[in-house]
């Protein structure tokens, strides 16, 4: 329902809209929409078509789906600027302003994965945010699958590093053992990881398996480290160090992270 929209041109048209709804002032922006996507500390600006310049009058209320107007390569009577008057001076998007905007939204909402829809008013050059999405589709972001996977791995490592190092520093050196994962098992599981990620994110299966292997390896290695700490729990307890809650496994942290990213829908590979 969030993508079902209408344009009201006059007071009489208000009765055509059924609540609940969100009302926004229409701003002419020469049919250009800028999708700003954030993944971690990197943001990407993707230009999309948008609604052409419109003005109040006696027109009937227009109903439409936003995807029919603003998706990549969308062609619609609503975004066709032929024979329409554009602003005399073309508006150039200011990357400094976009960076500041991203920084403010990130800090305000404490998010690292989000998308912002930005338009620029054609006569004044003022910027307007018309939508903010948590974990958007990232359509058009170069190498999105690899960038997102690398971000998840970095987050897993960062979240566990402090807990793991605190416990490990209190273990006798002789009790620490490195563990390995059988290559065949890792390879087989990585195929499953790639397939589930592609399915959950609606991606093409042609994506490289390398990021999925990297994610799988990181999760298994961290899990094996904490499992070893569990086996040494008497030693930890003797040293007065409390074992990490719920073993602090990277698998659980990875599950929580991707679940959060995916709007609360847990991916089967991380359950």
XYZ file of N, CA, C and O in Angstrom, residues 112-253:
568
model
N 22.725 2.190 9.514
C 23.845 2.063 8.585
C 23.420 1.479 7.250
O 24.227 1.357 6.340
N 22.165 1.086 7.167
C 21.599 0.572 5.919
C 20.280 1.291 5.678
O 19.309 1.054 6.391
N 20.260 2.179 4.712
C 19.008 2.865 4.421
C 19.074 3.518 3.043
O 20.134 3.589 2.410
N 17.920 3.989 2.592
C 17.834 4.709 1.328
C 17.032 5.980 1.519
O 16.075 6.013 2.301
N 17.435 7.037 0.839
C 16.739 8.319 0.921
C 16.328 8.731 -0.489
O 17.142 8.670 -1.416
N 15.089 9.147 -0.645
C 14.629 9.703 -1.919
C 14.706 11.222 -1.821
O 14.062 11.834 -0.956
N 15.493 11.818 -2.707
C 15.733 13.258 -2.670
C 15.322 13.884 -4.000
O 15.608 13.333 -5.065
N 14.667 15.033 -3.915
C 14.381 15.825 -5.108
C 14.900 17.239 -4.878
O 15.109 17.657 -3.734
N 15.117 17.972 -5.991
C 15.606 19.354 -5.911
C 14.587 20.243 -6.608
O 14.282 20.054 -7.792
N 14.041 21.219 -5.878
C 13.033 22.103 -6.443
C 13.612 22.868 -7.626
O 14.705 23.446 -7.531
N 12.879 22.877 -8.730
C 13.455 23.377 -9.974
C 13.709 24.887 -9.997
O 14.599 25.353 -10.706
N 12.978 25.675 -9.251
C 13.161 27.128 -9.287
C 14.087 27.648 -8.194
O 14.797 28.635 -8.379
N 14.076 26.992 -7.053
C 14.852 27.501 -5.908
C 16.132 26.718 -5.649
O 17.036 27.215 -4.982
N 16.214 25.474 -6.135
C 17.378 24.647 -5.850
C 17.355 24.046 -4.457
O 18.343 23.455 -4.009
N 16.227 24.184 -3.756
C 16.120 23.607 -2.412
C 15.997 22.086 -2.483
O 15.338 21.548 -3.375
N 16.615 21.412 -1.512
C 16.568 19.954 -1.447
C 15.403 19.527 -0.571
O 15.120 20.159 0.451
N 14.743 18.436 -0.981
C 13.632 17.914 -0.196
C 13.748 16.399 -0.096
O 13.965 15.713 -1.102
N 13.614 15.886 1.120
C 13.564 14.432 1.344
C 12.101 14.014 1.298
O 11.278 14.525 2.052
N 11.778 13.109 0.410
C 10.374 12.687 0.304
C 10.146 11.288 0.867
O 9.005 10.867 1.041
N 11.228 10.566 1.147
C 11.048 9.215 1.693
C 12.363 8.719 2.270
O 13.444 9.062 1.769
N 12.284 7.918 3.351
C 13.447 7.236 3.933
C 13.063 5.771 4.126
O 12.031 5.475 4.726
N 13.877 4.872 3.598
C 13.596 3.438 3.689
C 14.727 2.715 4.407
O 15.904 2.926 4.097
N 14.371 1.862 5.351
C 15.369 1.007 5.985
C 15.557 -0.234 5.118
O 14.585 -0.889 4.752
N 16.805 -0.535 4.789
C 17.174 -1.651 3.931
C 16.365 -1.672 2.640
O 15.504 -2.531 2.438
N 16.615 -0.714 1.747
C 15.906 -0.652 0.466
C 16.421 -1.700 -0.512
O 17.262 -2.539 -0.175
N 15.974 -1.620 -1.754
C 16.366 -2.618 -2.754
C 17.768 -2.444 -3.305
O 18.332 -3.370 -3.863
N 18.349 -1.248 -3.160
C 19.705 -0.957 -3.660
C 19.844 -1.191 -5.160
O 20.938 -1.458 -5.645
N 18.751 -1.088 -5.896
C 18.809 -1.283 -7.338
C 19.672 -0.201 -7.977
O 19.462 0.990 -7.763
N 20.666 -0.624 -8.739
C 21.558 0.311 -9.409
C 22.889 0.512 -8.714
O 23.810 1.104 -9.291
N 23.028 0.037 -7.472
C 24.295 0.174 -6.750
C 25.316 -0.804 -7.346
O 25.047 -2.007 -7.414
N 26.476 -0.328 -7.768
C 27.482 -1.215 -8.361
C 27.959 -2.279 -7.369
O 28.252 -1.970 -6.216
N 27.990 -3.533 -7.804
C 28.482 -4.657 -6.993
C 27.813 -4.688 -5.614
O 28.450 -4.941 -4.604
N 26.498 -4.450 -5.602
C 25.783 -4.374 -4.333
C 25.948 -5.618 -3.478
O 26.148 -5.536 -2.269
N 25.878 -6.798 -4.106
C 25.960 -8.049 -3.345
C 27.286 -8.148 -2.592
O 27.336 -8.484 -1.410
N 28.397 -7.841 -3.290
C 29.713 -7.919 -2.670
C 29.881 -6.858 -1.574
O 30.400 -7.144 -0.492
N 29.408 -5.632 -1.845
C 29.545 -4.547 -0.867
C 28.753 -4.864 0.402
O 29.250 -4.688 1.523
N 27.528 -5.368 0.240
C 26.690 -5.691 1.391
C 27.273 -6.840 2.195
O 27.299 -6.809 3.431
N 27.763 -7.874 1.516
C 28.352 -9.018 2.215
C 29.587 -8.605 3.006
O 29.766 -9.005 4.166
N 30.456 -7.796 2.399
C 31.649 -7.328 3.104
C 31.264 -6.524 4.342
O 31.901 -6.628 5.397
N 30.200 -5.722 4.233
C 29.755 -4.931 5.382
C 29.277 -5.833 6.521
O 29.588 -5.607 7.688
N 28.516 -6.885 6.189
C 28.020 -7.811 7.208
C 29.184 -8.490 7.921
O 29.195 -8.624 9.146
N 30.190 -8.933 7.150
C 31.360 -9.593 7.750
C 32.085 -8.633 8.690
O 32.476 -9.009 9.802
N 32.266 -7.385 8.275
C 32.947 -6.407 9.123
C 32.174 -6.167 10.408
O 32.755 -6.061 11.489
N 30.846 -6.093 10.305
C 30.030 -5.884 11.496
C 30.114 -7.062 12.452
O 30.193 -6.886 13.669
N 30.109 -8.276 11.916
C 30.232 -9.469 12.756
C 31.554 -9.456 13.507
O 31.613 -9.713 14.714
N 32.639 -9.158 12.799
C 33.957 -9.145 13.418
C 34.053 -8.072 14.488
O 34.592 -8.302 15.578
N 33.513 -6.888 14.206
C 33.596 -5.780 15.152
C 32.791 -6.054 16.405
O 33.243 -5.764 17.518
N 31.602 -6.645 16.252
C 30.737 -6.897 17.407
C 31.319 -7.956 18.331
O 31.123 -7.934 19.536
N 32.026 -8.926 17.749
C 32.537 -10.010 18.580
C 33.943 -9.755 19.107
O 34.355 -10.349 20.098
N 34.667 -8.871 18.492
C 36.079 -8.695 18.813
C 36.314 -8.395 20.287
O 37.144 -9.030 20.938
N 35.563 -7.460 20.849
C 35.777 -7.073 22.244
C 35.460 -8.215 23.200
O 36.217 -8.500 24.132
N 34.321 -8.893 22.968
C 33.928 -9.994 23.848
C 34.941 -11.128 23.769
O 35.385 -11.672 24.782
N 35.333 -11.476 22.551
C 36.254 -12.591 22.365
C 37.625 -12.288 22.960
O 38.190 -13.101 23.689
N 38.177 -11.106 22.702
C 39.512 -10.783 23.173
C 39.570 -10.706 24.691
O 40.555 -11.103 25.313
N 38.499 -10.193 25.318
C 38.468 -10.119 26.780
C 38.575 -11.502 27.395
O 39.359 -11.746 28.326
N 37.787 -12.453 26.877
C 37.821 -13.813 27.413
C 39.131 -14.515 27.066
O 39.715 -15.212 27.893
N 39.619 -14.310 25.848
C 40.816 -15.006 25.398
C 42.048 -14.559 26.179
O 42.920 -15.365 26.507
N 42.121 -13.292 26.526
C 43.280 -12.779 27.257
C 43.411 -13.397 28.639
O 44.492 -13.405 29.223
N 42.317 -13.902 29.200
C 42.354 -14.510 30.528
C 42.538 -16.018 30.475
O 42.551 -16.673 31.504
N 42.669 -16.594 29.298
C 42.912 -18.029 29.177
C 44.402 -18.311 29.182
O 45.184 -17.561 28.592
N 44.824 -19.407 29.821
C 46.226 -19.830 29.691
C 46.540 -20.129 28.237
O 45.708 -20.646 27.502
N 47.735 -19.772 27.802
C 48.119 -19.976 26.406
C 47.969 -21.440 26.003
O 47.547 -21.757 24.896
N 48.289 -22.358 26.918
C 48.248 -23.782 26.580
C 46.834 -24.272 26.297
O 46.654 -25.310 25.674
N 45.821 -23.530 26.767
C 44.455 -24.001 26.584
C 43.844 -23.525 25.276
O 42.757 -23.948 24.908
N 44.552 -22.617 24.578
C 44.003 -22.099 23.324
C 44.364 -23.025 22.176
O 45.513 -23.422 22.013
N 43.412 -23.394 21.383
C 43.622 -24.267 20.226
C 42.950 -23.643 19.022
O 41.820 -23.181 19.110
N 43.643 -23.591 17.914
C 43.022 -23.116 16.682
C 42.201 -24.257 16.094
O 42.546 -25.430 16.244
N 41.107 -23.918 15.449
C 40.256 -24.929 14.838
C 40.097 -24.634 13.361
O 40.241 -23.506 12.926
N 39.815 -25.664 12.606
C 39.641 -25.505 11.161
C 38.310 -26.097 10.747
O 37.746 -26.945 11.445
N 37.829 -25.655 9.635
C 36.597 -26.176 9.061
C 36.954 -26.958 7.808
O 37.736 -26.480 6.989
N 36.422 -28.156 7.688
C 36.722 -28.956 6.504
C 36.348 -28.208 5.239
O 35.263 -27.658 5.122
N 37.268 -28.197 4.275
C 37.052 -27.430 3.048
C 35.811 -27.889 2.301
O 35.037 -27.087 1.801
N 35.599 -29.203 2.246
C 34.448 -29.708 1.500
C 33.146 -29.254 2.149
O 32.200 -28.874 1.469
N 33.092 -29.282 3.482
C 31.884 -28.869 4.187
C 31.646 -27.376 3.990
O 30.521 -26.937 3.770
N 32.712 -26.592 4.067
C 32.577 -25.149 3.891
C 32.099 -24.811 2.490
O 31.246 -23.960 2.287
N 32.666 -25.507 1.491
C 32.291 -25.241 0.106
C 30.822 -25.560 -0.134
O 30.097 -24.801 -0.776
N 30.384 -26.724 0.416
C 28.990 -27.124 0.236
C 28.058 -26.119 0.895
O 27.041 -25.723 0.326
N 28.411 -25.665 2.113
C 27.555 -24.721 2.821
C 27.546 -23.365 2.139
O 26.540 -22.662 2.133
N 28.665 -23.010 1.533
C 28.750 -21.723 0.853
C 27.791 -21.655 -0.324
O 27.237 -20.604 -0.631
N 27.605 -22.800 -1.001
C 26.631 -22.847 -2.084
C 25.250 -22.517 -1.541
O 24.470 -21.790 -2.147
N 24.941 -23.071 -0.351
C 23.643 -22.821 0.272
C 23.524 -21.357 0.673
O 22.479 -20.731 0.510
N 24.614 -20.792 1.212
C 24.620 -19.385 1.609
C 24.298 -18.498 0.419
O 23.443 -17.614 0.476
N 24.993 -18.732 -0.698
C 24.794 -17.901 -1.887
C 23.370 -18.020 -2.394
O 22.729 -17.026 -2.737
N 22.862 -19.241 -2.423
C 21.513 -19.455 -2.921
C 20.467 -18.757 -2.075
O 19.561 -18.117 -2.594
N 20.605 -18.861 -0.739
C 19.623 -18.246 0.149
C 19.704 -16.731 0.105
O 18.692 -16.042 0.150
N 20.924 -16.194 0.052
C 21.074 -14.736 -0.034
C 20.481 -14.219 -1.340
O 19.783 -13.213 -1.369
N 20.779 -14.917 -2.446
C 20.237 -14.494 -3.728
C 18.719 -14.512 -3.705
O 18.060 -13.601 -4.206
N 18.160 -15.575 -3.090
C 16.710 -15.708 -3.034
C 16.093 -14.636 -2.154
O 15.118 -13.995 -2.522
N 16.691 -14.412 -0.966
C 16.127 -13.466 -0.007
C 16.224 -12.036 -0.493
O 15.376 -11.211 -0.194
N 17.281 -11.732 -1.248
C 17.483 -10.367 -1.725
C 17.001 -10.183 -3.153
O 17.216 -9.142 -3.768
N 16.334 -11.223 -3.709
C 15.825 -11.177 -5.081
C 16.935 -10.871 -6.079
O 16.794 -10.026 -6.968
N 18.071 -11.536 -5.911
C 19.209 -11.290 -6.774
C 19.336 -12.376 -7.826
O 18.792 -13.475 -7.695
N 20.069 -12.058 -8.856
C 20.334 -13.011 -9.929
C 21.360 -14.023 -9.441
O 22.365 -13.676 -8.831
N 21.151 -15.304 -9.707
C 22.081 -16.337 -9.261
C 23.437 -16.263 -9.936
O 24.332 -17.042 -9.625
N 23.595 -15.341 -10.882
C 24.875 -15.212 -11.567
C 25.923 -14.540 -10.700
O 27.076 -14.447 -11.085
N 25.560 -14.067 -9.501
C 26.527 -13.410 -8.645
C 27.618 -14.378 -8.193
O 27.396 -15.569 -8.024
N 28.794 -13.815 -7.965
C 29.943 -14.621 -7.554
C 29.709 -15.233 -6.177
O 29.082 -14.644 -5.312
N 30.255 -16.437 -5.977
C 30.146 -17.097 -4.680
C 31.182 -16.581 -3.689
O 31.093 -16.871 -2.508
N 32.163 -15.833 -4.161
C 33.261 -15.436 -3.281
C 32.788 -14.694 -2.028
O 33.219 -15.018 -0.925
N 31.879 -13.689 -2.143
C 31.417 -13.019 -0.928
C 30.699 -13.962 0.025
O 30.848 -13.861 1.239
N 29.898 -14.899 -0.526
C 29.187 -15.842 0.330
C 30.163 -16.767 1.046
O 29.986 -17.107 2.210
N 31.224 -17.188 0.348
C 32.247 -18.027 0.982
C 32.921 -17.259 2.111
O 33.176 -17.788 3.187
N 33.195 -15.984 1.848
C 33.852 -15.157 2.853
C 32.973 -15.006 4.088
O 33.430 -15.118 5.218
N 31.653 -14.750 3.876
C 30.722 -14.622 4.977
C 30.603 -15.922 5.749
O 30.651 -15.940 6.976
N 30.482 -17.034 5.033
C 30.352 -18.349 5.667
C 31.590 -18.682 6.485
O 31.511 -19.160 7.618
N 32.761 -18.407 5.928
C 34.009 -18.724 6.621
C 34.138 -17.921 7.910
O 34.525 -18.448 8.958
N 33.792 -16.635 7.822
C 33.892 -15.783 9.009
C 32.962 -16.264 10.108
O 33.336 -16.325 11.278
N 31.721 -16.631 9.727
C 30.766 -17.098 10.730
C 31.224 -18.390 11.377
O 31.159 -18.561 12.600
N 31.705 -19.321 10.567
C 32.125 -20.621 11.112
C 33.384 -20.485 11.977
O 33.510 -21.127 13.011
N 34.324 -19.648 11.534
C 35.554 -19.497 12.297
C 35.275 -18.875 13.659
O 35.752 -19.337 14.690
N 34.461 -17.808 13.675
C 34.126 -17.164 14.942
C 33.350 -18.112 15.852
O 33.548 -18.145 17.055
N 32.450 -18.878 15.257
C 31.669 -19.815 16.043
C 32.564 -20.863 16.676
O 32.405 -21.229 17.846
N 33.553 -21.364 15.928
C 34.444 -22.386 16.456
C 35.309 -21.820 17.569
O 35.623 -22.506 18.551
N 35.698 -20.528 17.449
C 36.507 -19.905 18.498
C 35.748 -19.846 19.814
O 36.260 -20.204 20.868
N 34.479 -19.388 19.729
C 33.701 -19.253 20.950
C 33.327 -20.616 21.505
O 33.242 -20.809 22.713
N 33.128 -21.612 20.627
C 32.852 -22.969 21.093
C 34.026 -23.488 21.912
O 33.859 -24.178 22.915
N 35.226 -23.138 21.474
C 36.400 -23.557 22.231
C 36.426 -22.865 23.596
O 36.769 -23.477 24.611
N 36.025 -21.602 23.627
C 35.971 -20.908 24.912
C 34.976 -21.589 25.843
O 35.195 -21.680 27.046
N 33.866 -22.062 25.267
C 32.887 -22.774 26.077
C 33.498 -24.030 26.698
O 33.271 -24.341 27.866
N 34.292 -24.756 25.902
C 34.894 -25.986 26.409
C 35.902 -25.700 27.510
O 36.220 -26.557 28.317
N 36.410 -24.472 27.518
C 37.384 -24.090 28.554
C 36.713 -23.298 29.667
O 37.397 -22.613 30.433
N 35.394 -23.376 29.768
C 34.674 -22.554 30.734
C 35.141 -22.740 32.174
O 35.176 -21.773 32.935
N 35.537 -23.967 32.631
C 36.046 -24.066 34.010
C 37.256 -23.174 34.218
O 37.396 -22.534 35.261
N 38.155 -23.149 33.225
C 39.342 -22.298 33.339
C 38.952 -20.834 33.393
O 39.490 -20.045 34.158
N 37.955 -20.470 32.569
C 37.500 -19.077 32.555
C 36.902 -18.710 33.898
O 37.171 -17.646 34.453
N 36.083 -19.632 34.445
C 35.441 -19.342 35.719
C 36.463 -19.220 36.840
O 36.340 -18.377 37.723
N 37.521 -20.067 36.780
C 38.563 -19.982 37.808
C 39.273 -18.636 37.755
O 39.699 -18.096 38.767
N 39.394 -18.089 36.518
C 40.101 -16.812 36.401
C 39.191 -15.642 36.723
O 39.621 -14.499 36.702
N 37.901 -15.939 36.990
C 36.978 -14.881 37.356
C 36.337 -14.184 36.191
O 35.662 -13.179 36.353
N 36.507 -14.702 34.967
C 35.923 -14.091 33.783
C 34.627 -14.802 33.445
O 34.609 -16.017 33.302
N 33.549 -14.038 33.339
C 32.256 -14.630 33.028
C 32.194 -14.975 31.547
O 32.505 -14.140 30.709
N 31.822 -16.205 31.174
C 31.717 -16.569 29.756
C 30.730 -15.659 29.048
O 29.766 -15.194 29.656
N 30.945 -15.399 27.767
C 30.022 -14.537 27.021
C 28.608 -15.089 27.031
O 28.403 -16.284 26.944
N 27.617 -14.199 27.206
C 26.224 -14.610 27.212
C 25.839 -15.291 25.912
O 26.174 -14.814 24.839
N 25.132 -16.431 26.036
C 24.686 -17.222 24.874
C 25.856 -17.557 23.968
O 25.701 -17.694 22.758
N 27.034 -17.680 24.571
C 28.269 -18.032 23.859
C 28.731 -16.927 22.926
O 29.813 -16.992 22.383
N 27.929 -15.897 22.755
C 28.333 -14.764 21.917
C 28.712 -15.167 20.508
O 29.602 -14.591 19.913
N 28.079 -16.179 19.988
C 28.532 -16.718 18.705
C 28.289 -15.767 17.566
O 27.317 -15.018 17.545
N 29.194 -15.839 16.600
C 29.051 -15.003 15.412
C 27.830 -15.405 14.607
O 27.239 -14.591 13.915
N 27.447 -16.695 14.714
C 26.260 -17.141 13.989
C 25.041 -16.374 14.476
O 24.247 -15.871 13.691
N 24.893 -16.246 15.825
C 23.751 -15.522 16.371
C 23.819 -14.056 16.007
O 22.835 -13.436 15.645
N 25.040 -13.489 16.115
C 25.174 -12.074 15.779
C 24.902 -11.836 14.311
O 24.293 -10.845 13.944
